[in-house]
Short mmCIF file of C-alpha atoms in Angstrom, two decimals:
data_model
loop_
_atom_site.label_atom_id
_atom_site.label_comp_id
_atom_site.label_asym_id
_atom_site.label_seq_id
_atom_site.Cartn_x
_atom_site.Cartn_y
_atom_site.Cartn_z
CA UNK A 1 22.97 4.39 -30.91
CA UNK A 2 23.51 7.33 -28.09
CA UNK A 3 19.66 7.62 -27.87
CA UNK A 4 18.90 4.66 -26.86
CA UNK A 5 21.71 4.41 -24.54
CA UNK A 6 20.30 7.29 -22.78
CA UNK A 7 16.86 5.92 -22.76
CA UNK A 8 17.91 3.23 -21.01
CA UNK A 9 20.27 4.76 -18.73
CA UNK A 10 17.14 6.93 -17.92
CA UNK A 11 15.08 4.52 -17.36
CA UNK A 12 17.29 2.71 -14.54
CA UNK A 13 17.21 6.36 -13.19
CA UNK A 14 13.82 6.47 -12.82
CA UNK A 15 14.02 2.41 -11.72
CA UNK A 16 16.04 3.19 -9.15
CA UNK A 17 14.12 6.47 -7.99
CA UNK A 18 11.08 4.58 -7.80
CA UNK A 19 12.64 2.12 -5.30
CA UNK A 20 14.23 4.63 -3.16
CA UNK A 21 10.66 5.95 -2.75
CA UNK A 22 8.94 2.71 -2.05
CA UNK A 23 12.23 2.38 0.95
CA UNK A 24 12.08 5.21 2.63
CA UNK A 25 7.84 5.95 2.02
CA UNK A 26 6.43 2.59 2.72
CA UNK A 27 4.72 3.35 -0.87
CA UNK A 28 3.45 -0.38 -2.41
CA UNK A 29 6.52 -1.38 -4.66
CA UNK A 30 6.19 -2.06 -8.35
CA UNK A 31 6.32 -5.76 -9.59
CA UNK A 32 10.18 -6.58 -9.98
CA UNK A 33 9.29 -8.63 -12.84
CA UNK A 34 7.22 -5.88 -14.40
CA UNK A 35 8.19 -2.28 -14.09
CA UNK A 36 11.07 -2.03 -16.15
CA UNK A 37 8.94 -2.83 -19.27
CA UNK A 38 6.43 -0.72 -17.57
CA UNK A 39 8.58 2.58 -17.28
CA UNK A 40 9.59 1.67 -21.15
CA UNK A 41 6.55 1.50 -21.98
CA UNK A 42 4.90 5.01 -20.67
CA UNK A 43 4.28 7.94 -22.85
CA UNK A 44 6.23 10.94 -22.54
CA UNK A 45 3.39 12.93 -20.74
CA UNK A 46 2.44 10.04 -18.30
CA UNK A 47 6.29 9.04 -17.63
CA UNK A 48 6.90 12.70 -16.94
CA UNK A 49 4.17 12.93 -14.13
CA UNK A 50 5.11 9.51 -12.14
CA UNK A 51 8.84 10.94 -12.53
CA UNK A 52 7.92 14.27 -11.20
CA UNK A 53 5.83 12.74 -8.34
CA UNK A 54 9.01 10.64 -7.83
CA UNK A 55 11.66 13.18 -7.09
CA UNK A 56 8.69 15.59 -4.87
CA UNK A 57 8.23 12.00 -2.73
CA UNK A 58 11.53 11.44 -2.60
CA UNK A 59 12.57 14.50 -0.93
CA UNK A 60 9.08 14.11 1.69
CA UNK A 61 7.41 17.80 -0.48
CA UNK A 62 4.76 15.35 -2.43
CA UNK A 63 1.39 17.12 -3.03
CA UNK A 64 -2.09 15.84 -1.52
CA UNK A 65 -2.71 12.46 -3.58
CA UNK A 66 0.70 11.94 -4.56
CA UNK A 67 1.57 8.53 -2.80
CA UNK A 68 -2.28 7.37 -4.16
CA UNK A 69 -1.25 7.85 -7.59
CA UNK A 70 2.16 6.28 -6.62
CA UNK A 71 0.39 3.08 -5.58
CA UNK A 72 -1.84 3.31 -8.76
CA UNK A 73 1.59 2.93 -10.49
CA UNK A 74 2.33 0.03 -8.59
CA UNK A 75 -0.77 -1.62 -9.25
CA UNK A 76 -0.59 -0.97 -12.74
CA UNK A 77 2.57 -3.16 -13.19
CA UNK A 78 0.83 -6.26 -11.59
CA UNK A 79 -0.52 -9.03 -13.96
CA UNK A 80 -3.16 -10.00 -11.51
CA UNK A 81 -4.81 -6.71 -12.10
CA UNK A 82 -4.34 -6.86 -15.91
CA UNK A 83 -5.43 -10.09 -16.07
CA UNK A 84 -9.13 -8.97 -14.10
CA UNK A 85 -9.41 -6.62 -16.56
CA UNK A 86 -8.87 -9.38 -19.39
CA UNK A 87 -12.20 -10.66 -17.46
CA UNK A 88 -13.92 -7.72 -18.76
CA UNK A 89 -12.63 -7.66 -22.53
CA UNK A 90 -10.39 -4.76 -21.15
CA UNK A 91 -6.95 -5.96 -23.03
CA UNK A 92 -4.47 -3.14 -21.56
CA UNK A 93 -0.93 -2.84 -20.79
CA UNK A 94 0.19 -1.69 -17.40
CA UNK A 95 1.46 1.75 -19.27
CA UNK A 96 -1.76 2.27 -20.75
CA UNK A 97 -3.59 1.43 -17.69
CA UNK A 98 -1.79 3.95 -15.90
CA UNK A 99 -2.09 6.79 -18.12
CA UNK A 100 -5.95 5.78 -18.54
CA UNK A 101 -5.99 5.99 -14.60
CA UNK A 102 -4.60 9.46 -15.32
CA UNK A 103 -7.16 10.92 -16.78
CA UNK A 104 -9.83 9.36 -14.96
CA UNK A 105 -8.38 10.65 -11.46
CA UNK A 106 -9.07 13.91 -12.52
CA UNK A 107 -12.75 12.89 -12.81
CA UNK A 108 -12.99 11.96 -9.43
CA UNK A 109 -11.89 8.18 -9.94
CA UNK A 110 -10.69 6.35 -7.15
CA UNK A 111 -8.91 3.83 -9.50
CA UNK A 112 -8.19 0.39 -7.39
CA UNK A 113 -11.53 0.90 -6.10
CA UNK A 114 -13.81 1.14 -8.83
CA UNK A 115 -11.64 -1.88 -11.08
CA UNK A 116 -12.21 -3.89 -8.08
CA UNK A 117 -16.34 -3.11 -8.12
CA UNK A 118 -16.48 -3.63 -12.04
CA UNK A 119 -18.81 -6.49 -11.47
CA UNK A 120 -21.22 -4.64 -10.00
CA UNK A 121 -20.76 -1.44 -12.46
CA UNK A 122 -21.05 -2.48 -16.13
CA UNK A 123 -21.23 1.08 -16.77
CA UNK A 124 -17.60 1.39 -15.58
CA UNK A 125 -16.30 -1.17 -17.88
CA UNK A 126 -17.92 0.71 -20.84
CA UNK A 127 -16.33 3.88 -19.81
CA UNK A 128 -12.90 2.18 -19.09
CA UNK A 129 -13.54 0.36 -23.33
CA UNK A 130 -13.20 3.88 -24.21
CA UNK A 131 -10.05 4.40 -23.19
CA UNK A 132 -8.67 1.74 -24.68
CA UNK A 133 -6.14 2.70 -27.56
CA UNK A 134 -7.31 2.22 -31.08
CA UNK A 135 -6.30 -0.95 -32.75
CA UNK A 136 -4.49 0.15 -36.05
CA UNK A 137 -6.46 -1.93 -39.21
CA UNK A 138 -4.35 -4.27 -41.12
CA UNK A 139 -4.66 -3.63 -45.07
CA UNK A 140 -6.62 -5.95 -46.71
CA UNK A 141 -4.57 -8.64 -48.22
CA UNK A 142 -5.51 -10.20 -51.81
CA UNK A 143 -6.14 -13.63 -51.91
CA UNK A 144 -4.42 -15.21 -54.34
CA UNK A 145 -5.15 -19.08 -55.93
CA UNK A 146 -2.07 -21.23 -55.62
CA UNK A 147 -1.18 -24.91 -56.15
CA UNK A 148 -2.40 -27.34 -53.02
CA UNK A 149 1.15 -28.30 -52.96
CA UNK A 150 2.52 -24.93 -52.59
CA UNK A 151 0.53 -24.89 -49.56
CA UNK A 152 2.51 -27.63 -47.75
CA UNK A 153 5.20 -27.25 -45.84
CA UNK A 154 9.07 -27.38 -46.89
CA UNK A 155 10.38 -30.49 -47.05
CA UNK A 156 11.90 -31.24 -43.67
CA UNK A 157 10.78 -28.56 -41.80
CA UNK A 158 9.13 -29.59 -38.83
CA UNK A 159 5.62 -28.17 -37.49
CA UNK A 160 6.13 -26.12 -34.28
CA UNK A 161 4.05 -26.02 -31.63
CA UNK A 162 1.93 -23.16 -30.68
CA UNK A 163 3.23 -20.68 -28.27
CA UNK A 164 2.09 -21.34 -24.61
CA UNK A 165 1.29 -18.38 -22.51
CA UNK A 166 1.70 -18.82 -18.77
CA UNK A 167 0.17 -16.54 -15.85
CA UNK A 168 2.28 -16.51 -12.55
CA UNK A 169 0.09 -16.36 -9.57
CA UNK A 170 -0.63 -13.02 -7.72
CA UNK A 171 1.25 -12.96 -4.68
CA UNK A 172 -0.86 -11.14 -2.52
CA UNK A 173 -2.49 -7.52 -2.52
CA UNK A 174 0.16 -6.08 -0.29
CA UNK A 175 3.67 -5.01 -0.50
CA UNK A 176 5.88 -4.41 2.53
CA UNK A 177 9.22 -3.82 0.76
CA UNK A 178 11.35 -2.53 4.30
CA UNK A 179 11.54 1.04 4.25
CA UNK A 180 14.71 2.05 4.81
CA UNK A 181 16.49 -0.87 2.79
CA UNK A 182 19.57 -0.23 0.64
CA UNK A 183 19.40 -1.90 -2.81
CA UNK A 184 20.88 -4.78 -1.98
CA UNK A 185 17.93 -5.83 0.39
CA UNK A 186 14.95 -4.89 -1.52
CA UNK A 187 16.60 -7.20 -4.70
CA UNK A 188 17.15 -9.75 -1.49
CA UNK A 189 13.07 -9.57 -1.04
CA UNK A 190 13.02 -10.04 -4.75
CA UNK A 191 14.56 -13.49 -4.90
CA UNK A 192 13.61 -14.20 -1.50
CA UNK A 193 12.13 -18.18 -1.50
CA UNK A 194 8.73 -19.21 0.21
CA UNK A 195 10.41 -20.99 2.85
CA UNK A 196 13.87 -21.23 4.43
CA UNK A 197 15.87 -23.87 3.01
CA UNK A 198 16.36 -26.03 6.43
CA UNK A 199 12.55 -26.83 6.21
CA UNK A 200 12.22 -24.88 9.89
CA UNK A 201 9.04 -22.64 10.20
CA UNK A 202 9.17 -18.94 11.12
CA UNK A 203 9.17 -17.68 14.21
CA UNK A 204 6.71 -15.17 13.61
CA UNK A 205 3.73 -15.78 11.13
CA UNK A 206 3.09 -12.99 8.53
CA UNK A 207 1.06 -10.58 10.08
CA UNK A 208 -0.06 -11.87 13.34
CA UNK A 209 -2.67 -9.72 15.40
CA UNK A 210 -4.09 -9.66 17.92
CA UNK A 211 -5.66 -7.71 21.61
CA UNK A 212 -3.63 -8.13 24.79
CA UNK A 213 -5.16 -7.63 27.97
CA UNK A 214 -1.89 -7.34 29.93
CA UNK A 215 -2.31 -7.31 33.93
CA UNK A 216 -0.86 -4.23 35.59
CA UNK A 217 2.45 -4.04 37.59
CA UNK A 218 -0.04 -5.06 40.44
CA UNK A 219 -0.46 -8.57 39.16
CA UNK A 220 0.16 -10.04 42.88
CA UNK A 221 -2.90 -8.04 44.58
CA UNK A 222 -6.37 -9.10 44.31
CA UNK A 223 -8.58 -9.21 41.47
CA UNK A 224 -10.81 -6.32 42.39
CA UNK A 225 -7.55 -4.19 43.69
CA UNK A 226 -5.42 -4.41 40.52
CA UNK A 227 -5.75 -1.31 37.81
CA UNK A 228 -7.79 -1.29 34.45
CA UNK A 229 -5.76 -3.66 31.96
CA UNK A 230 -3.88 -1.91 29.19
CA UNK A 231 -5.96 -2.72 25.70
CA UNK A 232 -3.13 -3.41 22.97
CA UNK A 233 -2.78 -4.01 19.72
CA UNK A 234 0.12 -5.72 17.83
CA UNK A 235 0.72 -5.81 14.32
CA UNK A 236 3.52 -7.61 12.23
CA UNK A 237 5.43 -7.19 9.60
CA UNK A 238 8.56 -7.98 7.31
CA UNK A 239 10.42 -5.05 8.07
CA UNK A 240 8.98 -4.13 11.06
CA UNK A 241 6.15 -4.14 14.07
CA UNK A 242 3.86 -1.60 15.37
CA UNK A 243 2.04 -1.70 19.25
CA UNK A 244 -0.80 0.23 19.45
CA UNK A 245 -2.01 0.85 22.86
CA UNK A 246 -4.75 3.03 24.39
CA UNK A 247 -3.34 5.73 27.08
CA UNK A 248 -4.30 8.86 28.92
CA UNK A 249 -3.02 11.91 27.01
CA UNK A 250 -0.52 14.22 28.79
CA UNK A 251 -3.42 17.16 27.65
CA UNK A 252 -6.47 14.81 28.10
CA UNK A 253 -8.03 17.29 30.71
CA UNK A 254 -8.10 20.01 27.39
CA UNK A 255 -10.15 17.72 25.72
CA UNK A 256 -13.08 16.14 28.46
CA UNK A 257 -10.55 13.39 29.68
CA UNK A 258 -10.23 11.68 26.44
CA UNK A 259 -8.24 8.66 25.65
CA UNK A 260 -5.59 8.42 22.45
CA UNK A 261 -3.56 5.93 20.73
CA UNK A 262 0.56 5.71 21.11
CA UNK A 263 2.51 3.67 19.27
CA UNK A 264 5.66 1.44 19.79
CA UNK A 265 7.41 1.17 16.69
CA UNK A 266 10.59 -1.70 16.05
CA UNK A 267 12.74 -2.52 13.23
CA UNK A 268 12.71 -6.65 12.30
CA UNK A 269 15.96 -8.08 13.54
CA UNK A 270 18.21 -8.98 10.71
CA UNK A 271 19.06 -12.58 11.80
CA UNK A 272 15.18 -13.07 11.89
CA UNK A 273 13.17 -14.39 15.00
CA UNK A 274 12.14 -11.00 16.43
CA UNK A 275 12.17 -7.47 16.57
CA UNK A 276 14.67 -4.88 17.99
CA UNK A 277 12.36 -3.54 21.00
CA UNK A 278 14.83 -2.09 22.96
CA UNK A 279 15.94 0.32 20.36
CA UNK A 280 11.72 1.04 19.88
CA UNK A 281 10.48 4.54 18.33
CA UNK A 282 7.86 6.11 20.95
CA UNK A 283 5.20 8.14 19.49
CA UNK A 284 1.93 9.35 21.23
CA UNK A 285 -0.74 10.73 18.74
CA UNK A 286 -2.98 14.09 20.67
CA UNK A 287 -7.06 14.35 20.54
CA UNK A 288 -7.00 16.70 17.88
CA UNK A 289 -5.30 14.02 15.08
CA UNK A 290 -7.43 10.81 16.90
CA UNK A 291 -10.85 11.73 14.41
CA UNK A 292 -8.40 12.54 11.34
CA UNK A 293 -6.90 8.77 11.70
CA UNK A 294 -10.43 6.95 12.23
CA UNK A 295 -12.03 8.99 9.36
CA UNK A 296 -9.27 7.62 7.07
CA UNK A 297 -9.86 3.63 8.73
CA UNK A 298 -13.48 4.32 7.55
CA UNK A 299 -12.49 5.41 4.15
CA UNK A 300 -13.79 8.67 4.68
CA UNK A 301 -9.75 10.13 3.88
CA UNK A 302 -7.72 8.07 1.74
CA UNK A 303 -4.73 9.02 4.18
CA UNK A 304 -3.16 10.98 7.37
CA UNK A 305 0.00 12.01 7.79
CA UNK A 306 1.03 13.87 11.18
CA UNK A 307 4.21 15.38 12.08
CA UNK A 308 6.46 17.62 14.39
CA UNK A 309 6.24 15.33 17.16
CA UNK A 310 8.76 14.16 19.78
CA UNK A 311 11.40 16.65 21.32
CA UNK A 312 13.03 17.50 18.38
CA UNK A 313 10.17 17.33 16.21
CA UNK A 314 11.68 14.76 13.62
CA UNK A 315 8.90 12.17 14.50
CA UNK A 316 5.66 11.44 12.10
CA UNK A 317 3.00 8.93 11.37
CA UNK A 318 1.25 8.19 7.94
CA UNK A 319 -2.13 5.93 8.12
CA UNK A 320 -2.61 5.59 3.75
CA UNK A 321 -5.29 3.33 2.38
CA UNK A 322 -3.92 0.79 -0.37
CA UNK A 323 -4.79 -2.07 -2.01
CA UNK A 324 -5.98 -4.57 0.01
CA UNK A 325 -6.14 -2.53 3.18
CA UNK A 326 -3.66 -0.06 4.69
CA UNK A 327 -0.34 1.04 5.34
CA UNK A 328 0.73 2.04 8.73
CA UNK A 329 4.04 3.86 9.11
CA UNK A 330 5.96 5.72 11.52
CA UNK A 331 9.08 7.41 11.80
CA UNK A 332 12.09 9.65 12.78
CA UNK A 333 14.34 11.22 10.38
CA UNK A 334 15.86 8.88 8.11
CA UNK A 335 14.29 5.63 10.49
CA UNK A 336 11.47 4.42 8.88
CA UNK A 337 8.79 2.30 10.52
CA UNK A 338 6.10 0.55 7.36
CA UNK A 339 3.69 -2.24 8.46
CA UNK A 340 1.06 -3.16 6.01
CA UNK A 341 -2.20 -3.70 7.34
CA UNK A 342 -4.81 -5.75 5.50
CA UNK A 343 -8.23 -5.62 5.33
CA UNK A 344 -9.34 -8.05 7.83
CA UNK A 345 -7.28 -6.51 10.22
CA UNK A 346 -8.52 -3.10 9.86
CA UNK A 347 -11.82 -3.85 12.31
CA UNK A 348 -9.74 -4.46 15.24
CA UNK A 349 -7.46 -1.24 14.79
CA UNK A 350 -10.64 1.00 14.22
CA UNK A 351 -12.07 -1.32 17.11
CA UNK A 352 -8.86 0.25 19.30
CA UNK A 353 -9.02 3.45 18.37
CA UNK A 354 -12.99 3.67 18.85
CA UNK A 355 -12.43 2.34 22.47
CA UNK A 356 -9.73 5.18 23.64
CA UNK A 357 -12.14 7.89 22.21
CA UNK A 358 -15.26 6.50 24.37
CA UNK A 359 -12.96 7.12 26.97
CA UNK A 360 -13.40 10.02 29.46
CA UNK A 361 -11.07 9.26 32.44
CA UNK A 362 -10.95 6.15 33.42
CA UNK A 363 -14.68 4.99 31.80
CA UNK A 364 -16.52 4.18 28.54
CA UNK A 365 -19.12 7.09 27.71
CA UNK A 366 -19.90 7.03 24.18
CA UNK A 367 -21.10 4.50 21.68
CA UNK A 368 -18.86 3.09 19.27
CA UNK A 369 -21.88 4.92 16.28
CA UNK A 370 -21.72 8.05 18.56
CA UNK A 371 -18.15 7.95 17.92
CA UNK A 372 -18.37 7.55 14.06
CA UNK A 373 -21.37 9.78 13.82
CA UNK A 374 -19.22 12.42 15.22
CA UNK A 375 -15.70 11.60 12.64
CA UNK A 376 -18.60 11.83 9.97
CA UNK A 377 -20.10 14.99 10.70
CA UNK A 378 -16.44 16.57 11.36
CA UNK A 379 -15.18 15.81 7.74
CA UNK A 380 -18.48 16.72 6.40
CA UNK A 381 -20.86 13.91 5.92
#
């Protein structure tokens, strides 16, 4: 009985490990319905490299493509994605899937997106049918003439019914579990219901966005006296919201004038309604990362992650590419900053960040395909 006591005890370890990683990374979280049977279920090899990739996250020393495979492992545990596979006559298990992911990573596989193409790639399927494990063979069993009435059932006994098999609707392709959460939170956003119970509607939507064209302080002069409006961009989340806004660099003059991004970042109050803005993290990217973060919003890089900013040089930003879009997240020591950014959202951030880089003082001088012509030939396409 002690083995399996450890087995278990090891695999809230790892449970809990994976959490703390999803908190204080802004990784996508597993399914909380799902990943206990998942972590059960993985193979000694394949449970040893997510738990090794675990503990290097978790202390911010994670290798290039760490936090991808991370979010394979969170996709793997979500029945949506088994059941598309289903689709295909590909019956796996989220462990399987996952260490079949494995192997095909190291063959240049960009997992979530090929699964998501299969319809357009039959040759993918076939290659994913291989991987399936091998159904063992039942043994022949003899067939053996009997009475029709020892065919019937026992008297009294009555017929069941056949087992029903339900599928619970995906939720959505993005997780933003609030980095930064203790344990008792992120099982809050477990058991969190659809709407609050007094019927009222939230003050903020999901993830609103949208541009802001704010006047300058000079709002009371004259049209054709008051300065260039400030191009903004806001994005929501959960757990947190993000203002991206196009300013001069401190350094611009090194670099022809050029324009960059900064970034207002603001923990979600706890009583709801808003966001803490007067307690807001500050962060200014430089010319030399703006390329970096528009060839990953292309799909060029599958993520950025800067550093060593701010006085002390505790602040950082990480742009990663997930399912169903992006993450963005900033931070400062142990004050995390995740907002999840989906698809149809990305145009107007690469929209934002192509318009401060046409910038050269105070006017537009490149093209929007100059721009990406130039990301494309500096990370080698």
């Amino acid at each position: 009985m002690q083995p399996t006591g450890t087995q278990k005890s090891d695999g809230a370890g790892l449970e809990r490990l994976w959490l703390q990683v999803c908190a204080s990374r802004g990784t996508p979280a597993p399914d909380p319905g799902q990943r206990g049977q998942f972590l059960h279920d993985l193979e000694p090899e394949a449970r040893s490299t997510l738990e090794s990739v675990l503990t290097l996250a978790a202390r911010g020393r994670e290798k290039p493509g760490d936090l991808g495979l991370l979010s394979w492992a969170a996709a793997c545990t979500r029945p949506a994605l088994l059941k598309q596979l289903q689709s295909h006559g590909l019956a796996f298990t989220g462990a399987e899937l996952f260490a079949c992911g494995l192997k095909l990573r190291q063959d240049g596989w960009d997992m979530q997106q090929r699964i998501a193409q299969l319809h357009n790639h039959p040759e993918d399927v076939d290659t994913l049918r291989a991987w399936l494990p091998a159904v063992p063979q039942e043994e022949p069993v003899e067939l053996v003439d009997l009475p029709l009435q020892a065919l019937a059932a026992p008297a009294g006994q009555q017929e069941t019914a056949p087992e029903a098999f339900y599928f619970w609707p995906d939720d959505g392709p993005l997780d933003d579990d609030a980095p930064g959460w203790d344990r008792e939170h992120m099982n809050a956003m477990d058991t969190m219901p659809a709407a609050p119970a007094s019927g009222r509607t939230q003050a903020l939507p999901l993830l609103p966005t949208r541009f802001e064209r704010q006047a300058s302080p000079a709002s009371s002069a004259a049209p054709a006296e008051r300065d260039k409006s400030r191009l903004q961009l806001r994005l929501f989340g959960k757990a947190a919201a993000h203002t991206l806004e196009v300013t001069a660099h401190r350094r611009g003059g090194d670099f022809m004038g050029v324009h960059v991004v900064s970034i207002d970042s603001a923990h979600a109050l706890s009583a709801g309604g808003g966001y803490a803005w007067e307690r807001k993290l500050v962060l200014q990217l430089t010319p030399e990362e703006m390329p970096a973060v528009v060839a990953t919003l292309i799909g060029i890089t599958p993520s950025v992650r800067f550093g060593h900013h701010g006085a002390t040089q505790a602040k950082f930003i990480e742009l990663r590419r997930q399912e169903g879009g992006l993450v963005l997240v900033t931070g400062e020591h142990a004050a995390i900053y995740s907002v999840p950014v989906p698809t149809a959202t990305l145009y107007y951030v690469l929209d934002l960040f192509c318009r401060a880089m046409a910038m050269e003082g105070d006017k537009p001088v490149r093209s929007v395909s100059e721009i990406l012509a130039l990301v494309k030939a500096a990370h080698g396409f």
